[in-house]
XYZ file of C-alpha atoms in Angstrom:
505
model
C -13.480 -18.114 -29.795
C -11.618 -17.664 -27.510
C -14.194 -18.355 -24.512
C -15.074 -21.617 -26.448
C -11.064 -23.194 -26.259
C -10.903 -22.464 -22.229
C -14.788 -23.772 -21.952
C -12.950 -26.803 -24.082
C -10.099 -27.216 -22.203
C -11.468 -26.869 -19.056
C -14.499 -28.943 -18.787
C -13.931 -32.410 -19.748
C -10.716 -33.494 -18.542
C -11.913 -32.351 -14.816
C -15.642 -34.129 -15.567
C -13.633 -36.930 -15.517
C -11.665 -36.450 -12.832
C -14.636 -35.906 -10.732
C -16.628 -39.210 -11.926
C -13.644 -40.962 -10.847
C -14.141 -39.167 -7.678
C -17.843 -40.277 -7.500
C -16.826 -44.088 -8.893
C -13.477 -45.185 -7.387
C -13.108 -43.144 -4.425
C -11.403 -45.496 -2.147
C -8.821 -46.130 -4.639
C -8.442 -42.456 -5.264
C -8.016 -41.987 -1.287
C -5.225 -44.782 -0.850
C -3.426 -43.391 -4.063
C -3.612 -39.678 -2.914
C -2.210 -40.917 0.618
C 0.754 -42.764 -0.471
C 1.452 -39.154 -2.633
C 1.179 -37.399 0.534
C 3.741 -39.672 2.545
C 6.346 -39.798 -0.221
C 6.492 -36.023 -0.728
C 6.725 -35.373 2.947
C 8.845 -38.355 3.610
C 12.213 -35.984 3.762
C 10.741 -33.644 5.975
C 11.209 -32.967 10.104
C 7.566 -34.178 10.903
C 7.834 -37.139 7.882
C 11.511 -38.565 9.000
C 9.469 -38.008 12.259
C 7.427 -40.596 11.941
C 8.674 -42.671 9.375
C 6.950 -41.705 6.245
C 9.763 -43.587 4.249
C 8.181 -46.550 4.953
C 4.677 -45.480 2.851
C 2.661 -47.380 4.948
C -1.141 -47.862 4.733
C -4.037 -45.846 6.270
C -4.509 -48.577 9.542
C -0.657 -47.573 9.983
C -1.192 -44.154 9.648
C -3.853 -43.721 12.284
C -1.281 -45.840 14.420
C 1.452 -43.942 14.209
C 0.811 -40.463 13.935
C -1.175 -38.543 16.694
C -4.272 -37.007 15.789
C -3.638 -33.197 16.296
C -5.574 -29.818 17.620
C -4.122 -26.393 16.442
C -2.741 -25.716 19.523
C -0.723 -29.399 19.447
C 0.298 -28.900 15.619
C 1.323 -25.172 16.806
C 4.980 -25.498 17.330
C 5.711 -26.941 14.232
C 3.487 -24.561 12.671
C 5.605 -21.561 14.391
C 8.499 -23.048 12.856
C 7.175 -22.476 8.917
C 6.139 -19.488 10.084
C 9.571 -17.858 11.209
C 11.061 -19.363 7.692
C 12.610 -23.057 8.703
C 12.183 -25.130 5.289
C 11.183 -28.758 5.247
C 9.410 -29.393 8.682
C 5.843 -30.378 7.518
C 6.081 -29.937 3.707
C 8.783 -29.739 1.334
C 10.526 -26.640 1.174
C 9.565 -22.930 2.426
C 5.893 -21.483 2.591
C 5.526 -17.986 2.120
C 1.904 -18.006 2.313
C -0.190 -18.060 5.720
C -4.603 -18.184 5.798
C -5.573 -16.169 8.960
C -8.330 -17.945 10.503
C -10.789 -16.693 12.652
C -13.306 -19.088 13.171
C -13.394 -18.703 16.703
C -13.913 -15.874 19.331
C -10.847 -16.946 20.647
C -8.307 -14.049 20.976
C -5.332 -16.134 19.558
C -5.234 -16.415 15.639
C -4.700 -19.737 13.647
C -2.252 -19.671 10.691
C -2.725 -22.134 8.306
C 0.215 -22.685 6.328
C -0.638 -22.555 2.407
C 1.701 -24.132 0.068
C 2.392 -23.570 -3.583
C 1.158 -27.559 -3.735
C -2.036 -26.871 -1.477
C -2.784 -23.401 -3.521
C -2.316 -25.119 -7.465
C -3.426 -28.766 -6.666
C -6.404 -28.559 -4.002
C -7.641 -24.893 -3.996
C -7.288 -23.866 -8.204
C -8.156 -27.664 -8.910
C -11.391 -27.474 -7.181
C -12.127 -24.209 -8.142
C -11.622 -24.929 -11.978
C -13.758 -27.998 -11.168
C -16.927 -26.083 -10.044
C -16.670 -23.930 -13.056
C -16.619 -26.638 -14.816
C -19.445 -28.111 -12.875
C -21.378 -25.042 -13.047
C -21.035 -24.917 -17.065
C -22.144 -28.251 -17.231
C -25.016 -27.520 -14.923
C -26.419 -24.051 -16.049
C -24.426 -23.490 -19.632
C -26.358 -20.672 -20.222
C -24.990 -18.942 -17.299
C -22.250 -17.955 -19.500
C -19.801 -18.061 -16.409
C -16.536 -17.369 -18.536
C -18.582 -14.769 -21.133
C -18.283 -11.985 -18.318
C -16.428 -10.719 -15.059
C -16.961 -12.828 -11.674
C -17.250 -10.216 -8.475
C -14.968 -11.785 -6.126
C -15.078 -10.861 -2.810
C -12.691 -11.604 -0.286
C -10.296 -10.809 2.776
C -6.860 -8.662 2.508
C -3.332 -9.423 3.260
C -0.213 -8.263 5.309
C 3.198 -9.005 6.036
C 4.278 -11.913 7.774
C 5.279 -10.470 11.518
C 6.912 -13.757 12.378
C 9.856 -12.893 10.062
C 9.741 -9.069 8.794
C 12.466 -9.209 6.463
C 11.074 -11.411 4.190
C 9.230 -9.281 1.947
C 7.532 -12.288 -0.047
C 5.925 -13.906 2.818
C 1.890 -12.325 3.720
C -0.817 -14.034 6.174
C -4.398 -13.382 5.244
C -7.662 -14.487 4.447
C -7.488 -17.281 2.234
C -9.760 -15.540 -0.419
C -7.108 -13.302 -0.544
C -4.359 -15.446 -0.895
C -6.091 -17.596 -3.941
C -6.470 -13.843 -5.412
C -3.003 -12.436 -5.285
C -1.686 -15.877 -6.891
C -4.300 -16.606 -9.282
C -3.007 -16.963 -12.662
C -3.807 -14.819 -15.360
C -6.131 -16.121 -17.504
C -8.137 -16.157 -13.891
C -7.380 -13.260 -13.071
C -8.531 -11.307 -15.953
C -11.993 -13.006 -15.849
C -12.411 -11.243 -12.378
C -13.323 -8.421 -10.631
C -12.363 -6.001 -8.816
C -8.510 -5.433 -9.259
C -6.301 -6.613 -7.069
C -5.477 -2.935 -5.443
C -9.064 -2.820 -4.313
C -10.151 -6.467 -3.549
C -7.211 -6.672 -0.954
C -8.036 -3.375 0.681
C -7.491 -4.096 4.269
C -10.072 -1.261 5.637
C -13.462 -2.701 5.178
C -15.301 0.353 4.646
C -13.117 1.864 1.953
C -13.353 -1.249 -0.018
C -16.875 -1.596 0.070
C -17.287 2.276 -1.115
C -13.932 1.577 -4.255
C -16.083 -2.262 -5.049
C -19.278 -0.942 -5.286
C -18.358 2.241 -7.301
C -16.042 -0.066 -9.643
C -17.954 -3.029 -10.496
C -21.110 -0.737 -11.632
C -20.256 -0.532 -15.079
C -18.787 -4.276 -15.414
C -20.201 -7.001 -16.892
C -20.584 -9.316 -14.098
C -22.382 -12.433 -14.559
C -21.331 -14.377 -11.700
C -20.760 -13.429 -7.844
C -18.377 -15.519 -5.646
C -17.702 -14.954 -1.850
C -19.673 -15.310 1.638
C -23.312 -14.342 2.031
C -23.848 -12.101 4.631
C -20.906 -9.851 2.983
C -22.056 -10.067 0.086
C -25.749 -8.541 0.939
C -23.709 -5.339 2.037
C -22.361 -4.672 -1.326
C -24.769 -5.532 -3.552
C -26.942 -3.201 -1.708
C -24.405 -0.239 -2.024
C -24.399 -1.216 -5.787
C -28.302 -0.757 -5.824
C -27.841 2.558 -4.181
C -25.147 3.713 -6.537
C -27.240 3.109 -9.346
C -30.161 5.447 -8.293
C -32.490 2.355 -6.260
C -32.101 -0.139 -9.429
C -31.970 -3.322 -8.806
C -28.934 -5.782 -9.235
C -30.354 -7.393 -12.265
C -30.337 -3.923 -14.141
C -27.406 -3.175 -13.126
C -26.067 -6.654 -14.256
C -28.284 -7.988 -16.986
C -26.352 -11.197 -17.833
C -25.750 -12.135 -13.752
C -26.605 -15.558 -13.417
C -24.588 -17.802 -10.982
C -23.607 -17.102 -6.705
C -21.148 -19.329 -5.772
C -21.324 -19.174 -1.939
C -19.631 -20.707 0.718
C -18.668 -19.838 5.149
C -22.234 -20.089 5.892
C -25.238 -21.907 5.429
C -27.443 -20.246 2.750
C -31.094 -20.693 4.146
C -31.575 -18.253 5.757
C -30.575 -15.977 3.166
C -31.914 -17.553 0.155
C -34.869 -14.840 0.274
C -33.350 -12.259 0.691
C -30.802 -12.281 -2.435
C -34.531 -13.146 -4.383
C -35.668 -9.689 -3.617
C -32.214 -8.424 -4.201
C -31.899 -10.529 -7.378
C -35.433 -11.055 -8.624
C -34.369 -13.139 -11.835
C -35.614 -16.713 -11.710
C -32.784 -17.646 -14.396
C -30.562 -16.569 -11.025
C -28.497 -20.108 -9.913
C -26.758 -20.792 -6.497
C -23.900 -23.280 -6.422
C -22.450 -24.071 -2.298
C -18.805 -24.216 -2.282
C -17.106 -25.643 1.567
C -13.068 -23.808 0.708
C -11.970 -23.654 4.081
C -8.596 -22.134 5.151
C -7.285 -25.693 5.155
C -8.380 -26.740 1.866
C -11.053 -26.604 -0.790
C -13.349 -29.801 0.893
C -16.135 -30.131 -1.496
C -18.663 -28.356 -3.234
C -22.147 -28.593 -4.675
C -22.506 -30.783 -8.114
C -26.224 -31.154 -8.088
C -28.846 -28.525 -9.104
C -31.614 -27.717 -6.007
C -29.431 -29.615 -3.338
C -28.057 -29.025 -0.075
C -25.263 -31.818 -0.946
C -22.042 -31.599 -1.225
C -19.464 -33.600 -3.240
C -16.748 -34.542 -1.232
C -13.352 -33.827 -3.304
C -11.128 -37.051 -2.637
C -8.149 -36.011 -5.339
C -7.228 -32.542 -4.406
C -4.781 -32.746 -2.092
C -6.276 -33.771 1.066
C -6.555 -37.616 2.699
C -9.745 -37.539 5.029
C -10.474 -39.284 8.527
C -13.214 -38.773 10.929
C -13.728 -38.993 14.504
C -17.112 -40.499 15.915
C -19.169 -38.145 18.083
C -18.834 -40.516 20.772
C -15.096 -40.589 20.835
C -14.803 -36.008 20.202
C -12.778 -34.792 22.885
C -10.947 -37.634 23.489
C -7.032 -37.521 24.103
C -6.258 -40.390 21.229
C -9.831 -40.452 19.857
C -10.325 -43.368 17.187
C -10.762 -42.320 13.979
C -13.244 -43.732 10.749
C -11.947 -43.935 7.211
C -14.055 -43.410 4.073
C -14.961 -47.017 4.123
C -16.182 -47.043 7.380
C -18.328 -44.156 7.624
C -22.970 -44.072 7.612
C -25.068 -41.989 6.585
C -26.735 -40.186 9.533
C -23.925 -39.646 12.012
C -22.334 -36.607 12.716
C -18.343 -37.054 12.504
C -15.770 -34.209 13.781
C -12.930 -34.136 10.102
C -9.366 -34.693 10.277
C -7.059 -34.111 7.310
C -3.942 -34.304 6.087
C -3.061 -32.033 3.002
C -0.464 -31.108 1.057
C 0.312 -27.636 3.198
C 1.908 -29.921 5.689
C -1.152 -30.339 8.327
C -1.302 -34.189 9.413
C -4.549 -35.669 11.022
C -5.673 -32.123 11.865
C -9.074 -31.523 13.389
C -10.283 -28.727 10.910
C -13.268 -28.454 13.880
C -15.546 -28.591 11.462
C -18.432 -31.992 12.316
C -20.361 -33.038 9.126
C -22.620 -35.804 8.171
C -22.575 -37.954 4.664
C -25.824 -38.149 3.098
C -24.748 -40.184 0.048
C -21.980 -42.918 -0.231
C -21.890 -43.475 -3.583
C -20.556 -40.956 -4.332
C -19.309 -39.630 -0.984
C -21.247 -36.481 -0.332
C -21.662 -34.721 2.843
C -23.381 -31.551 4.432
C -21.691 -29.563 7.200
C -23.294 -30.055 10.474
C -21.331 -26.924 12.236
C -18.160 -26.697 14.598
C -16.730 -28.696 17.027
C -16.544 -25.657 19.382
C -20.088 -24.073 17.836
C -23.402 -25.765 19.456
C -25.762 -25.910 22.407
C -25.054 -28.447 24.420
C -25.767 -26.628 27.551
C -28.689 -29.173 28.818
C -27.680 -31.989 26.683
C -29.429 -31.242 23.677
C -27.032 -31.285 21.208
C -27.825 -28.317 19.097
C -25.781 -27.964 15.886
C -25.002 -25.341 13.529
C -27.343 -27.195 10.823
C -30.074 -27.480 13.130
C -29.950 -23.968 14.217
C -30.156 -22.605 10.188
C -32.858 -24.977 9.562
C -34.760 -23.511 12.326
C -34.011 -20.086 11.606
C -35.075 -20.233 7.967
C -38.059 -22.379 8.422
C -39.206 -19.495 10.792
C -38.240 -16.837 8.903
C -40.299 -18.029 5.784
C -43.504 -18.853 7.766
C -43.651 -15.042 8.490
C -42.442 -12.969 5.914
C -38.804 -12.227 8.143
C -35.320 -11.817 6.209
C -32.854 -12.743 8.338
C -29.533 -10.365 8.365
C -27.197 -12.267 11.079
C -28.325 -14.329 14.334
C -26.802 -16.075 17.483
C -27.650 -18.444 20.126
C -26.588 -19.244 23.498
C -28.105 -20.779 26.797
C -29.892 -19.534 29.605
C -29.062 -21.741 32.404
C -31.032 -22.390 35.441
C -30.967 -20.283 38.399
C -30.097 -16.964 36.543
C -32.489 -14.380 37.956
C -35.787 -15.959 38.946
C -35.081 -18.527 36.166
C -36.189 -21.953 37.089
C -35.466 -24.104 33.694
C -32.920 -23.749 31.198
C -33.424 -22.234 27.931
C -32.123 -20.799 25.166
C -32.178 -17.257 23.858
C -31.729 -16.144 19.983
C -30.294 -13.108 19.644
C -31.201 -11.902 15.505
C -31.019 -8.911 13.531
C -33.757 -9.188 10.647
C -33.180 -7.014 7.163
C -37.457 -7.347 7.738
C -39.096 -8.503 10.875
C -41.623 -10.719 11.201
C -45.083 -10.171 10.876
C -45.392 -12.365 14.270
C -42.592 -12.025 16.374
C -43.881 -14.922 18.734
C -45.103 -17.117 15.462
C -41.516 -17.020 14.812
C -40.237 -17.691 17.778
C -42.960 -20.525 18.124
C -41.717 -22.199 14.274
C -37.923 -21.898 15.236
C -38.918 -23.989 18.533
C -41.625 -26.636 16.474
C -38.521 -26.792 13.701
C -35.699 -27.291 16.579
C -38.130 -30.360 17.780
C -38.714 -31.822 14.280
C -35.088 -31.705 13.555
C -33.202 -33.039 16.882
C -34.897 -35.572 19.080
C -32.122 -34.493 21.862
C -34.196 -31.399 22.136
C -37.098 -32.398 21.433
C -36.847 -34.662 24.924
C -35.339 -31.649 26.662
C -38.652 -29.521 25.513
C -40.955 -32.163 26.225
C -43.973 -30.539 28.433
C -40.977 -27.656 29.347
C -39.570 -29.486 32.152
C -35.811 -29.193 31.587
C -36.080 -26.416 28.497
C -38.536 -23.350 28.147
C -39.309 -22.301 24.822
C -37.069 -20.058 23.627
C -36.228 -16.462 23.932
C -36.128 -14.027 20.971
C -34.281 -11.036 21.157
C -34.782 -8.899 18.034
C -30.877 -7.394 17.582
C -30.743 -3.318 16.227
C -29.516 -2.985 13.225
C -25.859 -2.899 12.381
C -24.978 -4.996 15.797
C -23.341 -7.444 14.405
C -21.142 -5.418 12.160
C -20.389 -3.300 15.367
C -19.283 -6.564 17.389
C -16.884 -7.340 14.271
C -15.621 -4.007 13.178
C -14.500 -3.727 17.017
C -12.376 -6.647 16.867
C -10.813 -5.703 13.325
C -12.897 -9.015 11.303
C -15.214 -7.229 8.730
C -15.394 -8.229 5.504
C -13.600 -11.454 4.438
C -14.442 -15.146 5.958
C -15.190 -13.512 9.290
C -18.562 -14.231 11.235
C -20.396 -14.058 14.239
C -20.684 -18.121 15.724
C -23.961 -19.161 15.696
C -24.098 -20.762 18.505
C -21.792 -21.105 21.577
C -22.519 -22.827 25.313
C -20.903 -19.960 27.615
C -22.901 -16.537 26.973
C -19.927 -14.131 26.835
C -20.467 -13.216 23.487
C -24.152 -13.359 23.554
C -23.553 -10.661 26.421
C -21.480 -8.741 23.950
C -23.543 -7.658 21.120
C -26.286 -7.344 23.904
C -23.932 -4.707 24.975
C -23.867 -3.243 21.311
């Protein structure tokens, strides 16, 4: 009964949120905008720039700069040691540690009580809602949903303030989740924030056997490490003994081709669902709201107004900037936001691409800092999973974790560029060069820009495969303090310093 009255409440006042989503969105854009300017408008950055004045979105991209981390930064500092007011409305206590980089400096993303109840718990009520509607005999409120995420610590910008933690978002939306949430979830809150990676795995694992899970939310390639301890725990059984009623993965940080297989064999039920979920430090963007599609619904009324910056103009010191209206299908844009956690025309450095614009949805094309461009090919994150899993499935490989990065001309006795792919495989192909032969046809069939670079080898060999032991990616993380959580190895970077790394593993 009572699983019936949240099912109720839940479902179809935020159905109808989103179809307003898919039918008005411009309208729900400009309205969400002029929210965002009045709230701020008493704040440093909003008296600033005159957000009194709640002007349009042309006026917006006028007057206020688009900004990089490292230009938002010293406001950002300022939450951060406590000052109340400067980008949003009062004092945040909350900080999302983001890694998303191999750069040694961390990013904290400011995460406001406004930013945690009105973009991340709005969206993420939405997808269940979505994912009742879609599969309602998943029965995703009739058990426990395995969350896994990051951990937390004190704030070391201001030590005396014992409210105030920085974190992995996961584990942010986890110690604040209300409690009807929180008691549909699993593990407690004493292991789930664990900071040591290893320990939690070992307390997860060892808890969650005996629970009723019927849903698992959290990032792939963690998640393939502890449903494989579970297995082991419970003698070699598979997950779908161990959890009879599991149903739904919601999944999100990486793209899921490559793994798709892989949680098959580790989840052979074909009543098993997948649902893609983009809830970035900044904000929850979009998620999935079609069954068997890589698409994404953009979310236009959760707290975050959305600009994007041609490909042509990325990198530029005032690039110009595209509004909803005024985006194609096909392009590649870089995303700048403004939320309610105070960030204004930020570039996330995420790029994505719409493939639908009524309704507005979108698929995530990689970072602005994460492709190979060494030769001018223009390699993106999407291209490089596409590859990877078209490769993998023409000979029988599961993929575990992979990198790219270039091999420029003149190193050794190296006449042409190239690239070399650096993967670990949970099983190896049975053709080590068929693979490496698919990943190349696949990179060619996918990106023209490559495709001319490749064309009769002249400025790009085919590429090298390098099959990675196993556990070298874990190494390369658990060195640097990022397992577990939203941390991952780039996929693809233009200088080889971290190729050269896990080589090194």
């Amino acid at each position: 009964m009572i699983v019936d009255t949240l099912l109720t409440w839940m479902v179809k006042p935020r159905l109808a949120r989103l179809e307003r989503i898919r039918t008005e969105p411009h309208a729900v854009q400009a309205e969400l905008l002029q929210e965002l300017l009045r709230s701020a408008r008493h704040t440093d950055w909003g008296r600033q720039y005159g957000y009194a004045d709640a002007f349009s979105a042309r006026e917006l991209a006028q007057r206020v700069p688009v900004s990089s981390y490292e230009q938002l930064y010293p406001w950002i500092e300022r939450v951060l040691n406590g000052e109340e007011d400067v980008l949003w409305p009062g004092r945040v206590h909350w900080f999302a540690k983001s890694s998303g980089t191999t750069n040694a400096r961390s990013k904290y993303i400011p995460v406001t009580a406004a930013a945690l109840e009105d973009c991340h718990y709005r969206a993420g009520r939405d997808m269940v809602a979505v994912a009742q509607t879609l599969y309602p005999d998943a029965g995703v409120l009739r058990g426990k949903t395995l969350s896994l995420g990051g951990s937390l610590a004190p704030n070391h910008f201001r030590p005396d303030d014992a409210a105030s933690r920085i974190g992995d978002v996961s584990a942010i939306i986890m110690q604040n989740l209300p409690a009807w949430a929180e008691s549909r979830r699993t593990p407690p809150l004493d292991i789930a924030l664990l900071g040591e990676w290893e320990e939690k795995l070992e307390r997860m694992a060892r808890h969650v056997l005996t629970e009723n899970v019927v849903c698992l939310a959290g990032v792939p390639t963690w998640m393939i490490v502890l449903l494989r301890r579970v297995s082991e725990l419970a003698g070699g059984a598979p997950v779908t003994e161990v959890w009879p009623h599991l149903r739904l993965f919601m999944h999100g940080a990486v793209a899921f081709g490559p793994y798709r297989e892989l949680f098959r064999q580790l989840i052979p039920d074909e009543r098993m669902r997948y649902l893609e979920i983009y809830n970035a430090s900044e904000g929850y963007l979009a998620f999935q709201d079609q069954p068997d599609s890589q698409d994404l619904l953009l979310l236009l009324d959760h707290g975050v107004y959305y600009e994007f910056i041609p490909t042509e103009e990325a990198g530029r010191e005032h690039p110009r900037t595209l509004t909803l209206e005024q985006v194609e299908i096909g392009p590649s844009y870089a995303l700048v936001i403004s939320t309610n956690a105070g960030l204004w025309r930020y570039q996330i450095g995420d790029t994505v691409r719409f493939t639908s614009l009524a309704p507005y949805r979108i698929r995530i094309a990689g970072r602005t800092k994460h492709f190979l461009n060494a030769f001018g090919e223009e390699v993106v994150v999407e291209n490089a999973e596409a590859a990877v899993a078209a490769a993998a499935a023409a000979t029988g490989a599961l993929v575990r974790e992979f990198t790219a990065a270039p091999i420029y001309f003149g190193a050794g006795a190296q006449s042409r560029g190239g690239h070399q792919w650096l993967i670990e495989f949970t099983q190896p192909p049975q053709d080590e060069a068929r693979f490496g032969q698919v990943l190349d046809e696949t990179l060619r069939q996918v990106n023209s820009d490559y495709d001319a670079k490749r064309y009769r080898d002249l400025a790009l060999q085919p590429p090298v495969l390098t099959v990675a032991a196993p556990g070298t990616f874990e190494r390369w993380l658990a060195r640097r303090g990022k397992l577990g959580g939203q941390h991952k190895v780039p996929r693809l970077s233009n200088s080889r310093e971290l190729l050269d790394e896990l080589l090194a593993e």
